[in-house]
mmCIF file of C-alpha atoms and ligand atoms in Angstrom:
data_model
loop_
_atom_site.group_PDB
_atom_site.id
_atom_site.type_symbol
_atom_site.label_atom_id
_atom_site.label_comp_id
_atom_site.label_asym_id
_atom_site.label_seq_id
_atom_site.Cartn_x
_atom_site.Cartn_y
_atom_site.Cartn_z
ATOM 1 C CA MET A 1 73.654 -93.996 32.558
ATOM 2 C CA SER A 2 70.062 -94.831 33.268
ATOM 3 C CA ASN A 3 68.051 -97.145 35.445
ATOM 4 C CA PHE A 4 66.395 -100.451 34.617
ATOM 5 C CA ASN A 5 62.702 -101.169 35.025
ATOM 6 C CA GLY A 6 61.685 -103.524 37.801
ATOM 7 C CA THR A 7 64.899 -102.899 39.738
ATOM 8 C CA LEU A 8 65.391 -101.940 43.363
ATOM 9 C CA TYR A 9 68.474 -99.752 43.867
ATOM 10 C CA ILE A 10 70.078 -99.548 47.304
ATOM 11 C CA VAL A 11 71.647 -96.115 47.190
ATOM 12 C CA ALA A 12 74.244 -94.878 49.684
ATOM 13 C CA THR A 13 73.974 -91.172 50.534
ATOM 14 C CA PRO A 14 76.276 -88.778 52.477
ATOM 15 C CA ILE A 15 76.950 -89.189 56.219
ATOM 16 C CA GLY A 16 77.375 -85.434 56.638
ATOM 17 C CA ASN A 17 79.096 -83.722 53.747
ATOM 18 C CA LEU A 18 76.575 -83.429 50.917
ATOM 19 C CA ALA A 19 79.366 -83.621 48.328
ATOM 20 C CA ASP A 20 79.960 -87.253 49.288
ATOM 21 C CA ILE A 21 77.592 -88.756 46.753
ATOM 22 C CA THR A 22 78.544 -90.645 43.614
ATOM 23 C CA LEU A 23 77.641 -89.618 40.069
ATOM 24 C CA ARG A 24 75.893 -92.935 39.686
ATOM 25 C CA ALA A 25 73.820 -92.376 42.838
ATOM 26 C CA LEU A 26 72.687 -88.965 41.529
ATOM 27 C CA ASP A 27 71.788 -90.458 38.161
ATOM 28 C CA ILE A 28 69.751 -93.251 39.749
ATOM 29 C CA LEU A 29 67.959 -90.894 42.152
ATOM 30 C CA LYS A 30 67.031 -88.635 39.225
ATOM 31 C CA THR A 31 65.746 -91.379 36.969
ATOM 32 C CA VAL A 32 63.947 -93.921 39.172
ATOM 33 C CA ASP A 33 60.156 -93.745 39.397
ATOM 34 C CA ILE A 34 60.088 -93.484 43.179
ATOM 35 C CA ILE A 35 62.495 -93.031 46.097
ATOM 36 C CA ALA A 36 61.758 -94.845 49.355
ATOM 37 C CA ALA A 37 63.355 -92.731 52.093
ATOM 38 C CA GLU A 38 63.701 -93.395 55.818
ATOM 39 C CA ASP A 39 62.662 -89.813 56.583
ATOM 40 C CA THR A 40 61.344 -87.855 53.610
ATOM 41 C CA ARG A 41 61.826 -84.465 55.317
ATOM 42 C CA ASN A 42 65.450 -85.259 55.983
ATOM 43 C CA SER A 43 66.122 -86.565 52.468
ATOM 44 C CA LYS A 44 64.392 -83.544 50.937
ATOM 45 C CA VAL A 45 67.468 -81.477 51.852
ATOM 46 C CA LEU A 46 69.728 -83.780 49.818
ATOM 47 C CA LEU A 47 67.350 -84.028 46.871
ATOM 48 C CA GLN A 48 66.792 -80.259 46.739
ATOM 49 C CA HIS A 49 70.542 -79.683 46.890
ATOM 50 C CA TYR A 50 70.909 -81.736 43.700
ATOM 51 C CA SER A 51 67.650 -80.519 42.081
ATOM 52 C CA ILE A 52 66.162 -84.007 42.150
ATOM 53 C CA THR A 53 62.378 -83.967 41.865
ATOM 54 C CA THR A 54 61.638 -87.709 41.937
ATOM 55 C CA PRO A 55 58.619 -88.486 44.164
ATOM 56 C CA MET A 56 59.444 -89.885 47.614
ATOM 57 C CA THR A 57 57.616 -92.243 49.927
ATOM 58 C CA ALA A 58 58.431 -92.955 53.583
ATOM 59 C CA TYR A 59 59.963 -96.343 54.365
ATOM 60 C CA HIS A 60 60.993 -96.686 57.995
ATOM 61 C CA GLU A 61 61.241 -99.297 60.737
ATOM 62 C CA HIS A 62 57.550 -98.862 61.698
ATOM 63 C CA ASN A 63 56.070 -99.504 58.242
ATOM 64 C CA GLU A 64 58.641 -101.841 56.706
ATOM 65 C CA ASP A 65 56.181 -104.694 56.110
ATOM 66 C CA SER A 66 53.323 -102.783 54.542
ATOM 67 C CA LYS A 67 55.607 -100.447 52.588
ATOM 68 C CA SER A 68 57.632 -103.396 51.274
ATOM 69 C CA ASN A 69 54.437 -104.756 49.684
ATOM 70 C CA PHE A 70 53.672 -101.362 48.160
ATOM 71 C CA LEU A 71 57.187 -101.040 46.719
ATOM 72 C CA LEU A 72 57.073 -104.619 45.418
ATOM 73 C CA SER A 73 53.838 -103.788 43.596
ATOM 74 C CA LYS A 74 55.660 -100.862 41.949
ATOM 75 C CA LEU A 75 58.351 -103.240 40.677
ATOM 76 C CA GLU A 76 55.655 -105.615 39.425
ATOM 77 C CA GLN A 77 54.237 -102.709 37.398
ATOM 78 C CA GLY A 78 57.661 -102.337 35.744
ATOM 79 C CA GLU A 79 58.713 -99.297 37.769
ATOM 80 C CA SER A 80 62.118 -98.764 39.353
ATOM 81 C CA VAL A 81 62.655 -97.925 43.029
ATOM 82 C CA ALA A 82 65.603 -96.416 44.952
ATOM 83 C CA LEU A 83 65.961 -96.994 48.679
ATOM 84 C CA ILE A 84 67.865 -94.402 50.719
ATOM 85 C CA SER A 85 68.296 -93.880 54.446
ATOM 86 C CA ASP A 86 68.943 -90.746 56.501
ATOM 87 C CA ALA A 87 72.683 -91.195 56.112
ATOM 88 C CA GLY A 88 75.153 -93.631 54.638
ATOM 89 C CA THR A 89 74.378 -97.085 53.340
ATOM 90 C CA PRO A 90 70.808 -98.360 53.730
ATOM 91 C CA LEU A 91 70.445 -101.583 55.795
ATOM 92 C CA ILE A 92 73.608 -100.798 57.781
ATOM 93 C CA ASN A 93 71.795 -100.154 61.061
ATOM 94 C CA ASP A 94 69.049 -98.701 58.922
ATOM 95 C CA PRO A 95 65.790 -100.037 57.458
ATOM 96 C CA GLY A 96 65.611 -102.139 54.296
ATOM 97 C CA TYR A 97 66.373 -105.757 55.171
ATOM 98 C CA PRO A 98 62.749 -107.053 54.821
ATOM 99 C CA LEU A 99 62.351 -105.179 51.533
ATOM 100 C CA VAL A 100 65.516 -106.576 49.943
ATOM 101 C CA GLY A 101 64.526 -110.112 51.008
ATOM 102 C CA LYS A 102 61.013 -109.775 49.595
ATOM 103 C CA VAL A 103 62.178 -108.241 46.335
ATOM 104 C CA ARG A 104 64.806 -110.947 45.782
ATOM 105 C CA ARG A 105 62.359 -113.735 46.620
ATOM 106 C CA ALA A 106 59.932 -112.259 44.089
ATOM 107 C CA GLY A 107 62.667 -112.550 41.451
ATOM 108 C CA PHE A 108 63.387 -108.855 40.898
ATOM 109 C CA LYS A 109 66.844 -107.374 40.581
ATOM 110 C CA VAL A 110 68.442 -105.589 43.572
ATOM 111 C CA MET A 111 71.425 -103.389 42.727
ATOM 112 C CA PRO A 112 73.725 -101.719 45.265
ATOM 113 C CA ILE A 113 74.923 -98.202 44.489
ATOM 114 C CA PRO A 114 77.846 -98.064 46.942
ATOM 115 C CA GLY A 115 79.046 -94.987 48.784
ATOM 116 C CA PRO A 116 79.530 -93.626 52.309
ATOM 117 C CA CYS A 117 79.247 -95.764 55.406
ATOM 118 C CA ALA A 118 80.265 -94.337 58.790
ATOM 119 C CA PHE A 119 82.066 -97.383 60.162
ATOM 120 C CA VAL A 120 84.037 -97.975 56.956
ATOM 121 C CA ALA A 121 85.104 -94.309 56.899
ATOM 122 C CA ALA A 122 86.149 -94.569 60.567
ATOM 123 C CA LEU A 123 88.099 -97.783 60.008
ATOM 124 C CA SER A 124 89.937 -96.285 57.048
ATOM 125 C CA ALA A 125 91.272 -93.332 59.043
ATOM 126 C CA SER A 126 91.508 -94.477 62.663
ATOM 127 C CA GLY A 127 94.915 -96.151 62.687
ATOM 128 C CA ILE A 128 93.485 -99.284 64.329
ATOM 129 C CA ALA A 129 94.051 -102.631 62.561
ATOM 130 C CA THR A 130 91.667 -103.183 59.658
ATOM 131 C CA ASP A 131 92.712 -106.661 58.514
ATOM 132 C CA ARG A 132 90.149 -108.292 60.823
ATOM 133 C CA PHE A 133 87.240 -106.509 62.438
ATOM 134 C CA CYS A 134 83.780 -107.163 63.771
ATOM 135 C CA PHE A 135 81.073 -104.549 63.340
ATOM 136 C CA GLU A 136 78.521 -104.778 66.141
ATOM 137 C CA GLY A 137 76.178 -101.937 65.156
ATOM 138 C CA PHE A 138 74.742 -100.306 68.288
ATOM 139 C CA LEU A 139 75.631 -102.015 71.572
ATOM 140 C CA PRO A 140 72.948 -102.715 74.213
ATOM 141 C CA ARG A 141 71.711 -99.760 76.278
ATOM 142 C CA THR A 142 72.563 -101.152 79.700
ATOM 143 C CA SER A 143 76.025 -101.008 81.144
ATOM 144 C CA GLY A 144 75.970 -104.675 82.238
ATOM 145 C CA ALA A 145 75.055 -105.955 78.777
ATOM 146 C CA ARG A 146 77.679 -103.726 77.162
ATOM 147 C CA LYS A 147 80.376 -104.944 79.525
ATOM 148 C CA ALA A 148 79.453 -108.562 78.748
ATOM 149 C CA ILE A 149 80.194 -107.841 75.080
ATOM 150 C CA PHE A 150 83.478 -106.111 75.945
ATOM 151 C CA GLU A 151 84.502 -109.141 78.057
ATOM 152 C CA ILE A 152 84.150 -111.317 74.976
ATOM 153 C CA PHE A 153 85.936 -108.967 72.584
ATOM 154 C CA ALA A 154 88.774 -108.117 74.985
ATOM 155 C CA LYS A 155 90.111 -111.620 74.305
ATOM 156 C CA LYS A 156 89.427 -111.717 70.567
ATOM 157 C CA PRO A 157 92.048 -110.753 67.984
ATOM 158 C CA GLU A 158 89.789 -108.675 65.744
ATOM 159 C CA THR A 159 89.130 -104.948 66.020
ATOM 160 C CA LEU A 160 85.725 -104.248 67.566
ATOM 161 C CA VAL A 161 83.768 -101.526 65.752
ATOM 162 C CA PHE A 162 80.431 -100.095 66.878
ATOM 163 C CA TYR A 163 78.166 -97.070 66.687
ATOM 164 C CA GLU A 164 77.458 -94.920 69.731
ATOM 165 C CA SER A 165 75.253 -91.939 70.499
ATOM 166 C CA SER A 166 76.143 -88.742 72.339
ATOM 167 C CA HIS A 167 73.819 -89.797 75.222
ATOM 168 C CA ARG A 168 75.892 -92.849 76.028
ATOM 169 C CA ILE A 169 79.445 -92.174 74.842
ATOM 170 C CA VAL A 170 80.785 -91.179 78.290
ATOM 171 C CA LYS A 171 79.157 -94.113 80.099
ATOM 172 C CA CYS A 172 80.239 -96.472 77.347
ATOM 173 C CA MET A 173 83.821 -95.264 77.610
ATOM 174 C CA SER A 174 83.860 -95.885 81.347
ATOM 175 C CA ASP A 175 82.509 -99.433 80.739
ATOM 176 C CA ILE A 176 85.352 -99.965 78.283
ATOM 177 C CA GLN A 177 87.858 -98.768 80.854
ATOM 178 C CA GLU A 178 86.483 -101.160 83.443
ATOM 179 C CA VAL A 179 86.873 -104.195 81.209
ATOM 180 C CA TYR A 180 89.896 -103.603 78.974
ATOM 181 C CA PRO A 181 93.535 -103.123 79.976
ATOM 182 C CA SER A 182 94.110 -99.355 79.995
ATOM 183 C CA THR A 183 96.942 -99.693 77.462
ATOM 184 C CA ARG A 184 94.732 -101.172 74.734
ATOM 185 C CA LYS A 185 94.393 -98.852 71.715
ATOM 186 C CA ILE A 186 91.060 -97.222 70.946
ATOM 187 C CA SER A 187 89.824 -94.724 68.386
ATOM 188 C CA ILE A 188 86.793 -92.479 68.541
ATOM 189 C CA ALA A 189 85.678 -91.056 65.197
ATOM 190 C CA ARG A 190 83.209 -88.240 65.694
ATOM 191 C CA GLU A 191 81.127 -86.193 63.226
ATOM 192 C CA LEU A 192 82.838 -87.724 60.210
ATOM 193 C CA THR A 193 82.845 -85.554 57.068
ATOM 194 C CA LYS A 194 81.188 -82.703 59.027
ATOM 195 C CA THR A 195 82.575 -79.361 60.232
ATOM 196 C CA PHE A 196 83.634 -80.672 63.636
ATOM 197 C CA GLU A 197 85.047 -83.986 62.490
ATOM 198 C CA THR A 198 87.426 -85.350 65.130
ATOM 199 C CA ILE A 199 89.269 -88.649 65.044
ATOM 200 C CA VAL A 200 91.297 -89.506 68.120
ATOM 201 C CA MET A 201 93.430 -92.585 68.671
ATOM 202 C CA GLY A 202 95.480 -93.628 71.663
ATOM 203 C CA SER A 203 95.417 -95.856 74.728
ATOM 204 C CA ILE A 204 92.064 -96.254 76.466
ATOM 205 C CA GLU A 205 93.418 -94.138 79.307
ATOM 206 C CA GLU A 206 94.483 -91.303 76.989
ATOM 207 C CA VAL A 207 91.265 -91.247 74.968
ATOM 208 C CA GLN A 208 89.148 -91.391 78.131
ATOM 209 C CA GLU A 209 90.967 -88.304 79.396
ATOM 210 C CA LEU A 210 90.357 -86.435 76.129
ATOM 211 C CA LEU A 211 86.672 -87.323 76.198
ATOM 212 C CA ILE A 212 86.149 -86.239 79.794
ATOM 213 C CA SER A 213 88.170 -83.037 79.582
ATOM 214 C CA ASP A 214 86.418 -81.632 76.495
ATOM 215 C CA ASN A 215 82.610 -81.350 76.398
ATOM 216 C CA ASN A 216 82.699 -80.861 72.631
ATOM 217 C CA MET A 217 84.186 -84.342 72.305
ATOM 218 C CA GLN A 218 80.957 -85.706 73.786
ATOM 219 C CA ARG A 219 78.701 -84.160 71.107
ATOM 220 C CA GLY A 220 77.550 -85.560 67.775
ATOM 221 C CA GLU A 221 77.656 -88.997 66.189
ATOM 222 C CA PHE A 222 80.319 -91.564 67.005
ATOM 223 C CA VAL A 223 82.040 -94.645 65.723
ATOM 224 C CA VAL A 224 84.169 -96.453 68.321
ATOM 225 C CA LEU A 225 86.968 -98.853 67.389
ATOM 226 C CA ILE A 226 88.868 -100.960 69.921
ATOM 227 C CA GLU A 227 92.042 -102.835 69.085
ATOM 228 C CA GLY A 228 91.838 -106.618 69.329
ATOM 229 C CA TYR A 229 93.814 -108.805 71.712
ATOM 230 C CA ASP A 230 97.353 -109.246 70.451
ATOM 231 C CA LYS A 231 99.001 -112.405 71.711
ATOM 232 C CA LYS A 232 102.363 -111.193 70.439
ATOM 233 C CA THR A 233 102.218 -108.037 72.544
ATOM 234 C CA ALA A 234 101.151 -110.074 75.543
ATOM 235 C CA LYS A 235 104.117 -112.358 75.001
ATOM 236 C CA ASP A 236 106.457 -109.399 74.531
ATOM 237 C CA SER A 237 105.449 -108.325 78.011
ATOM 238 C CA GLY A 238 106.713 -111.757 79.069
ATOM 239 C CA LEU A 239 103.399 -113.387 79.960
ATOM 240 C CA THR A 240 101.358 -116.062 78.219
ATOM 241 C CA ASP A 241 97.597 -116.734 78.395
ATOM 242 C CA GLU A 242 98.359 -119.646 80.738
ATOM 243 C CA ASP A 243 100.366 -117.366 83.063
ATOM 244 C CA ILE A 244 97.438 -114.943 83.304
ATOM 245 C CA GLU A 245 95.005 -117.791 83.892
ATOM 246 C CA LEU A 246 97.140 -119.202 86.697
ATOM 247 C CA LEU A 247 97.509 -115.769 88.236
ATOM 248 C CA SER A 248 93.760 -115.176 88.072
ATOM 249 C CA THR A 249 93.116 -118.467 89.875
ATOM 250 C CA LEU A 250 95.666 -117.636 92.580
ATOM 251 C CA LEU A 251 94.101 -114.220 93.069
ATOM 252 C CA THR A 252 90.753 -115.811 93.915
ATOM 253 C CA GLU A 253 92.439 -117.455 96.933
ATOM 254 C CA CYS A 254 95.266 -115.149 98.062
ATOM 255 C CA SER A 255 96.446 -111.559 98.266
ATOM 256 C CA VAL A 256 98.229 -109.889 95.348
ATOM 257 C CA LYS A 257 101.567 -110.247 97.142
ATOM 258 C CA THR A 258 101.173 -114.003 97.767
ATOM 259 C CA ALA A 259 99.655 -114.686 94.342
ATOM 260 C CA VAL A 260 102.555 -112.936 92.608
ATOM 261 C CA LYS A 261 105.107 -114.742 94.799
ATOM 262 C CA LEU A 262 103.587 -118.135 93.955
ATOM 263 C CA ALA A 263 103.217 -117.241 90.274
ATOM 264 C CA VAL A 264 106.900 -116.291 90.043
ATOM 265 C CA LYS A 265 107.787 -119.727 91.424
ATOM 266 C CA LEU A 266 105.321 -121.632 89.221
ATOM 267 C CA THR A 267 105.864 -119.802 85.920
ATOM 268 C CA GLY A 268 109.416 -118.519 86.200
ATOM 269 C CA GLN A 269 108.159 -115.187 84.807
ATOM 270 C CA ALA A 270 109.361 -111.735 85.929
ATOM 271 C CA LYS A 271 107.898 -110.508 89.221
ATOM 272 C CA LYS A 272 107.345 -106.998 87.827
ATOM 273 C CA GLU A 273 105.212 -108.216 84.904
ATOM 274 C CA LEU A 274 103.234 -110.600 87.098
ATOM 275 C CA TYR A 275 102.590 -107.825 89.624
ATOM 276 C CA LYS A 276 101.305 -105.459 86.890
ATOM 277 C CA ALA A 277 99.087 -108.214 85.507
ATOM 278 C CA ALA A 278 97.751 -109.036 88.996
ATOM 279 C CA LEU A 279 96.672 -105.424 89.517
ATOM 280 C CA GLU A 280 94.928 -105.475 86.140
ATOM 281 C CA VAL A 281 93.116 -108.749 86.890
ATOM 282 C CA ASN A 282 92.001 -107.392 90.262
ATOM 283 C CA ALA A 283 90.824 -104.100 88.785
ATOM 284 C CA ASN A 284 88.741 -105.975 86.211
ATOM 285 C CA ASN A 285 87.262 -108.251 88.877
ATOM 286 C CA GLU A 286 86.311 -105.324 91.118
ATOM 287 C CA ALA A 287 84.538 -103.665 88.215
ATOM 288 C CA ASP A 288 82.282 -106.744 87.782
HETATM 289 N N1 LIG B 301 73.562 -96.344 57.600
HETATM 290 C C1 LIG B 301 74.547 -95.579 58.329
HETATM 291 C C2 LIG B 301 75.936 -95.931 57.802
HETATM 292 O O1 LIG B 301 76.046 -96.377 56.671
HETATM 293 O O2 LIG B 301 76.906 -95.697 58.525
HETATM 294 C C3 LIG B 301 74.419 -95.779 59.826
HETATM 295 C C4 LIG B 301 73.076 -95.390 60.360
HETATM 296 S S1 LIG B 301 72.963 -95.533 62.095
HETATM 297 C C5 LIG B 301 71.232 -95.335 62.329
HETATM 298 C C6 LIG B 301 73.514 -93.988 62.667
HETATM 299 C C7 LIG B 301 74.812 -94.089 63.462
HETATM 300 O O3 LIG B 301 75.915 -94.157 62.567
HETATM 301 C C8 LIG B 301 75.079 -92.871 64.330
HETATM 302 O O4 LIG B 301 74.429 -92.956 65.582
HETATM 303 C C9 LIG B 301 76.585 -92.919 64.477
HETATM 304 O O5 LIG B 301 76.972 -93.839 65.469
HETATM 305 C C10 LIG B 301 77.008 -93.442 63.098
HETATM 306 N N2 LIG B 301 77.245 -92.289 62.216
HETATM 307 C C11 LIG B 301 76.469 -91.852 61.202
HETATM 308 N N3 LIG B 301 77.019 -90.761 60.628
HETATM 309 C C12 LIG B 301 78.168 -90.512 61.297
HETATM 310 C C13 LIG B 301 79.189 -89.537 61.188
HETATM 311 N N4 LIG B 301 79.111 -88.553 60.282
HETATM 312 N N5 LIG B 301 80.231 -89.584 62.042
HETATM 313 C C14 LIG B 301 80.331 -90.562 62.968
HETATM 314 N N6 LIG B 301 79.388 -91.512 63.120
HETATM 315 C C15 LIG B 301 78.331 -91.500 62.300
#
């Protein structure tokens, strides 16, 4: 194996466990002319571990434009470049997008060297549906903006996947609880591939309890996955989207008791299910 001149390699590196690196990634990192790293001090640990002595240059979100030009000039001189980030796959919530665009537009080859990615690892082991998902990266910092996103995804069929920091995980979880039905499945994947790796999966209520009752659960790096809306499950509970819509409208005008009474008459659905749904609709409205 060896690298090609005038090629930019996008090299995935470990997300915790240093052993999670491919043979091809090691070969490329050893043989390229220069490695562009998000944080050279951080990447030094990985390179030293594998006795890689290739020169590094810093490429981060604050110098992406100027450094892209510098790296492009290296390719023009026939050199090869590897891009790495602090962890996982470059460009996945990490720098690199302007560079890849520039290099492609200039007609040079860009080759991915695939490997770890935190959200893919989380999806593969969480037990939440993986056939359809939407990766949202980091959600907005404010509670209101986060809840607006949850409102949208609570009604979508795909699994919602996002990254979260230890500063916001508790607040984020309480936003989730305010918007989603408490029975919806959620998984929190924490410190993947590291010593304190923890992957929990259960109803929002159960996972919230685990998070609050154990301070250690609030530390480290997180991937959050929330099950999508399942029409079939909703129907199994006896109610359709139209039933819930009607109930919601009634609740804007009358008490829970009256709304449920009218909804039973109008939909022919079970009182118990309509009552449970009315409490859920009200709880969500109060949270807004
Ligand atoms: N490029 C990376 C990737 O491929 O996953 C993501 C970089 S992003 C700046 C960093 C975020 O990814 C963290 O805040 C955390 O949400 C998630 N993350 C990274 N490593 C993780 C790990 N070992 N366990 C859980 N989440 C992780």
